[in-house]
Amino acid sequence: MAVTDPGWRVRLDEGPVIPALPLTLHSDGRWSEHHQRALVRYYVDAGAGGLAVGVHSTQFEIRDPAHGLFEPILRLSVDVSRRFAPEDFVLIAGICGQAIQARREAELARELGYHAGLLSVAALGEASEEQTLAHVADVATVMPIIGFYLQPAVGGRVLSYGFWRRFCEIDNVVAIKIAPFDRYFTWDVVRAVIESGRDDIALYTGNDDNIIGDLLTEYQWIGKSRRIVGGLLGQWGVWTRCAVQLLEEIKITREADHLAASWLTRNATLTDANGVIFDAANGFRGCIPGILEVLRRQGLAPSNRCLDPDLILSPGQSKELDRIQFAYPELLDDDFIKPRLEAWLSDSDEAP
């Protein structure tokens, strides 16, 4: 990476914690801008290196004319980040829809000051891989693109190794979020990037079910190797301070010759916690309410309400959250939040 590259790009290649921003709503469904600002400040002060806005955790329904929240929440997140985050803080906008919508969203994100777009291709349905690649290339003419391999269980599709190999030939691709929740599909993406020779594509885990495993693994192929450098994760939308500390520890461990077996236990622990928050037992239906419920308990969200009022915690999910919070206190960052919460909620220009 040349030293003349923008700071955000250097930061992206380093691999920071990048949370997916949840949408904060009152129990009656009204948007709480007050809590939304506080939440962005939380991520900044917790040490996150970037933020993904307008993605699944933010709820895709923000784009519906009935809500009209896509531009407001993108604008708010930029404004708060500019006030409180370092200059190299990476701003990523979720981009979805077919050609016209995707270009419009990318153009808006670029105008607002976002650095890259996390491009979902779910709306293309049964389009061929060639058509999908043409769509990606088109949006990439508007702004830098982060590829997104979404798990089929929540609307993604299986994409071949050949797709990802050709994906790497698109000039303005800067990273790929690997989130198929599948080790075989994960390897397809990593191998494609290695074989492409593209050292300027950063790999991020979106596999919330295997976070530590992904981040500790060195992938090797025909004499070359790559690592997944950081995480762009819904899971890291909660307990973010501990996530930052975890990633710092992982980066130190990568340099060691010996990997302690305790890392396997920690991986299983985080996977168990994520399974509850994301509601894996019920096909991930309670994923967004689960994230919001953790934030509500910490005072960072006013409720666990979603734009779709039928999207609620699954039966037993709240008790399961009690279980993991009791069992895994090392994952929690309540002690970090409590002394700072009032300042975040006050929207003061002064750091807590």
Short mmCIF file of N, CA and C in Angstrom, two decimals, residues 62-178:
data_model
loop_
_atom_site.label_atom_id
_atom_site.label_comp_id
_atom_site.label_asym_id
_atom_site.label_seq_id
_atom_site.Cartn_x
_atom_site.Cartn_y
_atom_site.Cartn_z
N ILE A 62 -35.58 0.58 6.32
CA ILE A 62 -35.34 2.03 6.37
C ILE A 62 -35.49 2.65 4.99
N ARG A 63 -35.40 1.84 3.93
CA ARG A 63 -35.51 2.34 2.57
C ARG A 63 -36.95 2.51 2.13
N ASP A 64 -37.91 1.93 2.85
CA ASP A 64 -39.31 2.04 2.48
C ASP A 64 -39.76 3.49 2.59
N PRO A 65 -40.50 4.00 1.58
CA PRO A 65 -40.98 5.39 1.66
C PRO A 65 -41.80 5.67 2.91
N ALA A 66 -42.45 4.65 3.44
CA ALA A 66 -43.25 4.85 4.65
C ALA A 66 -42.39 5.24 5.85
N HIS A 67 -41.13 4.85 5.83
CA HIS A 67 -40.21 5.18 6.93
C HIS A 67 -39.25 6.30 6.54
N GLY A 68 -38.73 6.23 5.33
CA GLY A 68 -37.85 7.29 4.83
C GLY A 68 -36.64 7.56 5.69
N LEU A 69 -35.99 6.51 6.17
CA LEU A 69 -34.90 6.68 7.12
C LEU A 69 -33.51 6.42 6.52
N PHE A 70 -33.45 6.00 5.28
CA PHE A 70 -32.14 5.64 4.72
C PHE A 70 -31.19 6.84 4.71
N GLU A 71 -31.61 7.93 4.08
CA GLU A 71 -30.73 9.10 4.05
C GLU A 71 -30.53 9.72 5.44
N PRO A 72 -31.57 9.86 6.26
CA PRO A 72 -31.34 10.47 7.58
C PRO A 72 -30.34 9.71 8.45
N ILE A 73 -30.40 8.38 8.44
CA ILE A 73 -29.48 7.66 9.31
C ILE A 73 -28.07 7.65 8.73
N LEU A 74 -27.93 7.63 7.40
CA LEU A 74 -26.60 7.76 6.81
C LEU A 74 -26.01 9.13 7.14
N ARG A 75 -26.84 10.16 7.06
CA ARG A 75 -26.36 11.52 7.31
C ARG A 75 -25.98 11.69 8.79
N LEU A 76 -26.82 11.19 9.69
CA LEU A 76 -26.53 11.30 11.13
C LEU A 76 -25.21 10.61 11.47
N SER A 77 -25.01 9.43 10.93
CA SER A 77 -23.81 8.66 11.25
C SER A 77 -22.55 9.37 10.77
N VAL A 78 -22.61 9.99 9.60
CA VAL A 78 -21.47 10.75 9.11
C VAL A 78 -21.21 11.95 10.01
N ASP A 79 -22.27 12.67 10.37
CA ASP A 79 -22.11 13.88 11.18
C ASP A 79 -21.47 13.56 12.53
N VAL A 80 -21.95 12.52 13.20
CA VAL A 80 -21.40 12.16 14.51
C VAL A 80 -19.97 11.67 14.37
N SER A 81 -19.71 10.88 13.34
CA SER A 81 -18.36 10.35 13.13
C SER A 81 -17.37 11.47 12.88
N ARG A 82 -17.77 12.46 12.09
CA ARG A 82 -16.86 13.57 11.80
C ARG A 82 -16.55 14.38 13.06
N ARG A 83 -17.48 14.44 13.97
CA ARG A 83 -17.27 15.19 15.20
C ARG A 83 -16.37 14.47 16.19
N PHE A 84 -16.47 13.15 16.24
CA PHE A 84 -15.82 12.43 17.34
C PHE A 84 -14.80 11.38 16.92
N ALA A 85 -14.84 10.92 15.69
CA ALA A 85 -13.95 9.82 15.29
C ALA A 85 -12.65 10.35 14.70
N PRO A 86 -11.58 9.55 14.72
CA PRO A 86 -10.34 9.95 14.05
C PRO A 86 -10.53 10.04 12.54
N GLU A 87 -9.61 10.72 11.88
CA GLU A 87 -9.75 10.98 10.45
C GLU A 87 -9.78 9.71 9.60
N ASP A 88 -9.13 8.64 10.09
CA ASP A 88 -9.07 7.41 9.29
C ASP A 88 -10.23 6.46 9.60
N PHE A 89 -11.23 6.92 10.32
CA PHE A 89 -12.41 6.11 10.63
C PHE A 89 -13.11 5.75 9.33
N VAL A 90 -13.34 4.45 9.10
CA VAL A 90 -13.85 3.96 7.82
C VAL A 90 -15.38 3.96 7.82
N LEU A 91 -15.96 4.73 6.92
CA LEU A 91 -17.41 4.81 6.81
C LEU A 91 -17.89 3.98 5.62
N ILE A 92 -18.73 3.00 5.92
CA ILE A 92 -19.21 2.06 4.91
C ILE A 92 -20.73 2.14 4.86
N ALA A 93 -21.26 2.29 3.66
CA ALA A 93 -22.70 2.35 3.47
C ALA A 93 -23.20 1.06 2.84
N GLY A 94 -24.27 0.50 3.39
CA GLY A 94 -24.89 -0.65 2.77
C GLY A 94 -25.59 -0.23 1.49
N ILE A 95 -25.39 -0.98 0.42
CA ILE A 95 -26.00 -0.69 -0.88
C ILE A 95 -26.72 -1.94 -1.35
N CYS A 96 -27.97 -1.79 -1.71
CA CYS A 96 -28.72 -2.97 -2.18
C CYS A 96 -29.67 -2.56 -3.30
N GLY A 97 -30.43 -3.53 -3.77
CA GLY A 97 -31.38 -3.27 -4.84
C GLY A 97 -30.81 -3.56 -6.20
N GLN A 98 -31.66 -3.44 -7.21
CA GLN A 98 -31.23 -3.64 -8.58
C GLN A 98 -30.58 -2.37 -9.11
N ALA A 99 -30.29 -2.33 -10.39
CA ALA A 99 -29.37 -1.33 -10.95
C ALA A 99 -29.67 0.11 -10.55
N ILE A 100 -30.88 0.56 -10.78
CA ILE A 100 -31.19 1.97 -10.53
C ILE A 100 -31.08 2.30 -9.05
N GLN A 101 -31.67 1.45 -8.21
CA GLN A 101 -31.62 1.70 -6.77
C GLN A 101 -30.19 1.65 -6.25
N ALA A 102 -29.42 0.64 -6.68
CA ALA A 102 -28.06 0.49 -6.18
C ALA A 102 -27.19 1.69 -6.56
N ARG A 103 -27.30 2.15 -7.78
CA ARG A 103 -26.52 3.33 -8.19
C ARG A 103 -26.95 4.56 -7.41
N ARG A 104 -28.24 4.72 -7.21
CA ARG A 104 -28.74 5.87 -6.46
C ARG A 104 -28.22 5.86 -5.02
N GLU A 105 -28.23 4.68 -4.40
CA GLU A 105 -27.74 4.59 -3.03
C GLU A 105 -26.23 4.85 -2.97
N ALA A 106 -25.49 4.33 -3.94
CA ALA A 106 -24.05 4.56 -3.97
C ALA A 106 -23.73 6.03 -4.18
N GLU A 107 -24.48 6.68 -5.06
CA GLU A 107 -24.24 8.11 -5.32
C GLU A 107 -24.53 8.94 -4.07
N LEU A 108 -25.60 8.61 -3.36
CA LEU A 108 -25.92 9.32 -2.13
C LEU A 108 -24.82 9.11 -1.09
N ALA A 109 -24.40 7.86 -0.92
CA ALA A 109 -23.37 7.56 0.07
C ALA A 109 -22.08 8.31 -0.24
N ARG A 110 -21.70 8.35 -1.50
CA ARG A 110 -20.49 9.07 -1.90
C ARG A 110 -20.62 10.56 -1.60
N GLU A 111 -21.77 11.12 -1.91
CA GLU A 111 -21.99 12.55 -1.67
C GLU A 111 -21.94 12.88 -0.17
N LEU A 112 -22.41 11.97 0.65
CA LEU A 112 -22.42 12.21 2.09
C LEU A 112 -21.05 12.02 2.73
N GLY A 113 -20.13 11.40 2.01
CA GLY A 113 -18.78 11.23 2.53
C GLY A 113 -18.41 9.82 2.93
N TYR A 114 -19.22 8.83 2.53
CA TYR A 114 -18.86 7.44 2.82
C TYR A 114 -17.71 7.02 1.91
N HIS A 115 -16.85 6.15 2.46
CA HIS A 115 -15.66 5.75 1.73
C HIS A 115 -15.90 4.57 0.79
N ALA A 116 -16.77 3.66 1.19
CA ALA A 116 -16.99 2.45 0.40
C ALA A 116 -18.42 1.96 0.61
N GLY A 117 -18.88 1.15 -0.33
CA GLY A 117 -20.22 0.58 -0.23
C GLY A 117 -20.15 -0.93 -0.07
N LEU A 118 -20.87 -1.43 0.93
CA LEU A 118 -21.01 -2.88 1.11
C LEU A 118 -22.17 -3.33 0.24
N LEU A 119 -21.86 -4.00 -0.85
CA LEU A 119 -22.85 -4.26 -1.89
C LEU A 119 -23.50 -5.63 -1.74
N SER A 120 -24.79 -5.61 -1.47
CA SER A 120 -25.58 -6.84 -1.44
C SER A 120 -26.14 -7.11 -2.83
N VAL A 121 -26.09 -8.37 -3.25
CA VAL A 121 -26.64 -8.73 -4.56
C VAL A 121 -27.89 -9.58 -4.40
N ALA A 122 -28.45 -9.62 -3.19
CA ALA A 122 -29.61 -10.47 -2.92
C ALA A 122 -30.80 -10.09 -3.80
N ALA A 123 -30.95 -8.80 -4.10
CA ALA A 123 -32.11 -8.34 -4.87
C ALA A 123 -32.07 -8.82 -6.32
N LEU A 124 -30.94 -9.32 -6.77
CA LEU A 124 -30.82 -9.78 -8.15
C LEU A 124 -31.46 -11.14 -8.36
N GLY A 125 -31.85 -11.79 -7.27
CA GLY A 125 -32.57 -13.06 -7.36
C GLY A 125 -31.81 -14.13 -8.11
N GLU A 126 -32.41 -14.62 -9.18
CA GLU A 126 -31.84 -15.71 -9.95
C GLU A 126 -30.96 -15.25 -11.10
N ALA A 127 -30.51 -14.03 -11.06
CA ALA A 127 -29.61 -13.53 -12.11
C ALA A 127 -28.38 -14.43 -12.20
N SER A 128 -27.85 -14.57 -13.40
CA SER A 128 -26.65 -15.39 -13.58
C SER A 128 -25.46 -14.73 -12.90
N GLU A 129 -24.39 -15.50 -12.71
CA GLU A 129 -23.20 -14.92 -12.12
C GLU A 129 -22.61 -13.85 -13.01
N GLU A 130 -22.70 -14.03 -14.33
CA GLU A 130 -22.21 -13.01 -15.25
C GLU A 130 -22.99 -11.71 -15.09
N GLN A 131 -24.32 -11.81 -14.97
CA GLN A 131 -25.15 -10.62 -14.78
C GLN A 131 -24.84 -9.97 -13.44
N THR A 132 -24.60 -10.79 -12.44
CA THR A 132 -24.30 -10.26 -11.11
C THR A 132 -22.97 -9.52 -11.11
N LEU A 133 -21.97 -10.07 -11.78
CA LEU A 133 -20.67 -9.41 -11.88
C LEU A 133 -20.78 -8.09 -12.64
N ALA A 134 -21.60 -8.06 -13.68
CA ALA A 134 -21.80 -6.82 -14.43
C ALA A 134 -22.44 -5.76 -13.54
N HIS A 135 -23.35 -6.19 -12.67
CA HIS A 135 -23.99 -5.28 -11.72
C HIS A 135 -22.96 -4.70 -10.76
N VAL A 136 -22.11 -5.55 -10.22
CA VAL A 136 -21.07 -5.10 -9.30
C VAL A 136 -20.14 -4.10 -9.99
N ALA A 137 -19.73 -4.43 -11.21
CA ALA A 137 -18.82 -3.55 -11.94
C ALA A 137 -19.45 -2.19 -12.19
N ASP A 138 -20.75 -2.18 -12.44
CA ASP A 138 -21.45 -0.92 -12.68
C ASP A 138 -21.46 -0.05 -11.43
N VAL A 139 -21.81 -0.63 -10.29
CA VAL A 139 -21.86 0.14 -9.05
C VAL A 139 -20.45 0.59 -8.65
N ALA A 140 -19.46 -0.21 -8.98
CA ALA A 140 -18.08 0.12 -8.64
C ALA A 140 -17.56 1.34 -9.40
N THR A 141 -18.26 1.76 -10.45
CA THR A 141 -17.87 2.99 -11.13
C THR A 141 -18.28 4.22 -10.33
N VAL A 142 -19.15 4.03 -9.36
CA VAL A 142 -19.63 5.14 -8.53
C VAL A 142 -18.75 5.34 -7.30
N MET A 143 -18.40 4.24 -6.64
CA MET A 143 -17.58 4.33 -5.43
C MET A 143 -16.89 3.00 -5.17
N PRO A 144 -15.88 2.97 -4.32
CA PRO A 144 -15.23 1.70 -3.97
C PRO A 144 -16.24 0.73 -3.36
N ILE A 145 -16.05 -0.54 -3.69
CA ILE A 145 -17.02 -1.57 -3.31
C ILE A 145 -16.39 -2.63 -2.41
N ILE A 146 -17.16 -3.03 -1.40
CA ILE A 146 -16.83 -4.18 -0.56
C ILE A 146 -17.79 -5.30 -0.94
N GLY A 147 -17.24 -6.42 -1.39
CA GLY A 147 -18.08 -7.55 -1.74
C GLY A 147 -18.70 -8.16 -0.50
N PHE A 148 -19.79 -8.89 -0.69
CA PHE A 148 -20.55 -9.42 0.43
C PHE A 148 -21.07 -10.80 0.08
N TYR A 149 -20.50 -11.82 0.75
CA TYR A 149 -20.98 -13.20 0.58
C TYR A 149 -21.91 -13.49 1.76
N LEU A 150 -23.21 -13.36 1.53
CA LEU A 150 -24.22 -13.51 2.57
C LEU A 150 -24.70 -14.95 2.65
N GLN A 151 -24.91 -15.42 3.87
CA GLN A 151 -25.36 -16.79 4.05
C GLN A 151 -26.75 -17.01 3.44
N PRO A 152 -26.96 -18.15 2.76
CA PRO A 152 -28.25 -18.44 2.13
C PRO A 152 -29.42 -18.48 3.11
N ALA A 153 -29.16 -18.79 4.38
CA ALA A 153 -30.23 -18.90 5.37
C ALA A 153 -30.97 -17.59 5.60
N VAL A 154 -30.34 -16.47 5.27
CA VAL A 154 -31.00 -15.18 5.49
C VAL A 154 -31.08 -14.37 4.19
N GLY A 155 -31.19 -15.07 3.07
CA GLY A 155 -31.44 -14.39 1.81
C GLY A 155 -30.29 -14.34 0.84
N GLY A 156 -29.13 -14.87 1.23
CA GLY A 156 -28.00 -14.90 0.32
C GLY A 156 -28.13 -16.05 -0.67
N ARG A 157 -27.14 -16.17 -1.53
CA ARG A 157 -27.14 -17.25 -2.51
C ARG A 157 -25.74 -17.83 -2.59
N VAL A 158 -25.66 -19.08 -3.00
CA VAL A 158 -24.36 -19.72 -3.17
C VAL A 158 -23.70 -19.15 -4.42
N LEU A 159 -22.46 -18.71 -4.26
CA LEU A 159 -21.68 -18.14 -5.37
C LEU A 159 -20.42 -18.98 -5.55
N SER A 160 -20.11 -19.31 -6.77
CA SER A 160 -19.03 -20.24 -7.04
C SER A 160 -17.65 -19.62 -6.82
N TYR A 161 -16.65 -20.50 -6.76
CA TYR A 161 -15.27 -20.03 -6.72
C TYR A 161 -14.99 -19.16 -7.95
N GLY A 162 -15.49 -19.58 -9.10
CA GLY A 162 -15.26 -18.82 -10.33
C GLY A 162 -15.83 -17.41 -10.25
N PHE A 163 -16.97 -17.28 -9.59
CA PHE A 163 -17.55 -15.94 -9.41
C PHE A 163 -16.58 -15.05 -8.66
N TRP A 164 -16.07 -15.55 -7.54
CA TRP A 164 -15.19 -14.72 -6.72
C TRP A 164 -13.86 -14.46 -7.41
N ARG A 165 -13.40 -15.39 -8.20
CA ARG A 165 -12.15 -15.17 -8.94
C ARG A 165 -12.33 -14.02 -9.93
N ARG A 166 -13.46 -14.00 -10.61
CA ARG A 166 -13.73 -12.91 -11.56
C ARG A 166 -14.09 -11.61 -10.83
N PHE A 167 -14.70 -11.73 -9.67
CA PHE A 167 -15.02 -10.58 -8.84
C PHE A 167 -13.75 -9.78 -8.53
N CYS A 168 -12.67 -10.51 -8.29
CA CYS A 168 -11.40 -9.87 -7.94
C CYS A 168 -10.79 -9.09 -9.11
N GLU A 169 -11.32 -9.26 -10.30
CA GLU A 169 -10.81 -8.53 -11.46
C GLU A 169 -11.45 -7.15 -11.59
N ILE A 170 -12.45 -6.85 -10.76
CA ILE A 170 -13.10 -5.54 -10.80
C ILE A 170 -12.23 -4.54 -10.05
N ASP A 171 -11.79 -3.51 -10.75
CA ASP A 171 -10.75 -2.62 -10.23
C ASP A 171 -11.10 -1.97 -8.90
N ASN A 172 -12.30 -1.49 -8.73
CA ASN A 172 -12.64 -0.67 -7.56
C ASN A 172 -13.15 -1.49 -6.38
N VAL A 173 -12.88 -2.78 -6.38
CA VAL A 173 -13.17 -3.62 -5.21
C VAL A 173 -12.04 -3.44 -4.21
N VAL A 174 -12.39 -3.08 -2.96
CA VAL A 174 -11.36 -2.81 -1.96
C VAL A 174 -11.35 -3.85 -0.83
N ALA A 175 -12.42 -4.61 -0.69
CA ALA A 175 -12.50 -5.60 0.38
C ALA A 175 -13.64 -6.57 0.08
N ILE A 176 -13.66 -7.66 0.83
CA ILE A 176 -14.77 -8.62 0.75
C ILE A 176 -15.14 -9.03 2.17
N LYS A 177 -16.42 -8.92 2.46
CA LYS A 177 -16.95 -9.44 3.72
C LYS A 177 -17.42 -10.87 3.45
N ILE A 178 -16.81 -11.81 4.15
CA ILE A 178 -17.10 -13.23 3.94
C ILE A 178 -18.07 -13.69 5.03
#
